[in-house]
């Protein structure tokens, strides 16, 4: 039986598959293909977070966010700096504010 995935997986997945007695085929992606599949992986992990609401899915999403930043040439320090600057400038989400309407005179 063959199951087709065609999706980006963690680096050790082929090793894990082989250690279970199965075989798999893989391909090393070009930069362009990699970025495309990283974006697809972000969508996949976000959907899983919405569905399962657990810390493992949040960790997976965070891992893919880190990968997306690195793949685009940013460091994790760059990512954290921008996050912190935005939090300082606009705040976080701790106050649970729902903006309903803005009125202009």
XYZ file of C-alpha atoms in Angstrom:
105
model
C 0.000 0.000 0.000
C 1.251 3.496 -0.867
C 0.120 6.691 0.841
C 0.910 9.950 -0.970
C 1.622 13.031 1.147
C 3.541 15.620 -0.927
C 3.998 17.881 2.083
C 6.846 19.423 4.011
C 7.845 17.296 7.004
C 10.290 17.598 9.876
C 13.888 16.573 9.145
C 13.837 13.294 11.066
C 10.568 11.954 9.620
C 12.266 9.821 6.897
C 14.538 8.303 9.577
C 11.516 7.589 11.791
C 9.686 5.970 8.868
C 12.678 3.752 8.080
C 13.093 2.731 11.733
C 9.480 1.514 11.685
C 10.343 -0.909 8.873
C 8.768 1.147 6.091
C 10.382 2.933 3.164
C 9.632 6.328 1.702
C 10.630 8.563 -1.167
C 11.732 12.133 -0.542
C 12.882 15.141 -2.528
C 15.094 18.032 -1.447
C 13.253 21.215 -2.387
C 14.536 24.271 -4.206
C 14.350 27.575 -2.342
C 11.213 28.579 -4.260
C 9.445 25.261 -3.664
C 10.505 25.315 -0.006
C 8.986 28.761 0.620
C 5.762 27.689 -1.069
C 5.494 24.578 1.103
C 6.469 26.462 4.274
C 3.501 28.757 3.610
C 1.267 25.709 3.071
C 2.612 24.219 6.319
C 1.704 27.427 8.169
C -1.874 27.058 6.913
C -1.919 23.357 7.891
C -0.591 23.946 11.397
C -2.929 26.896 11.985
C -5.910 24.761 10.945
C -4.771 22.024 13.337
C -4.497 24.600 16.147
C -8.041 25.752 15.479
C -9.257 22.157 15.472
C -7.397 20.639 18.414
C -6.694 23.574 20.769
C -3.689 21.926 22.419
C -0.146 22.917 23.260
C 1.409 20.449 20.796
C -0.306 22.163 17.880
C 0.739 25.570 19.195
C 4.335 24.301 19.403
C 4.126 23.004 15.823
C 2.802 26.359 14.645
C 5.592 28.184 16.469
C 8.185 25.873 14.881
C 6.841 26.626 11.396
C 6.766 30.366 12.149
C 10.446 30.116 13.073
C 11.155 28.195 9.859
C 9.232 30.763 7.787
C 11.281 33.600 9.278
C 14.594 31.800 8.696
C 13.600 30.793 5.155
C 13.018 34.453 4.336
C 16.419 35.492 5.657
C 15.410 36.754 9.098
C 16.915 35.576 12.350
C 14.825 34.514 15.309
C 16.243 37.571 17.060
C 14.874 39.750 14.220
C 11.474 38.127 14.635
C 11.448 38.622 18.398
C 12.632 42.228 18.062
C 9.809 43.105 15.662
C 7.287 41.296 17.890
C 8.521 43.205 20.963
C 8.506 46.558 19.130
C 4.918 46.016 17.991
C 3.917 44.996 21.518
C 5.512 48.149 22.905
C 3.964 50.399 20.267
C 0.466 48.889 20.036
C 0.251 46.599 23.049
C -0.437 42.896 23.205
C -3.746 41.066 23.416
C -3.970 40.478 27.171
C -6.812 42.955 27.764
C -9.110 41.013 25.374
C -10.297 44.176 23.614
C -12.842 43.797 20.834
C -12.888 46.889 18.604
C -16.478 47.228 17.494
C -16.671 50.541 15.663
C -14.721 53.712 14.964
C -16.592 56.969 14.496
C -15.475 59.985 12.507
C -16.975 63.463 12.928
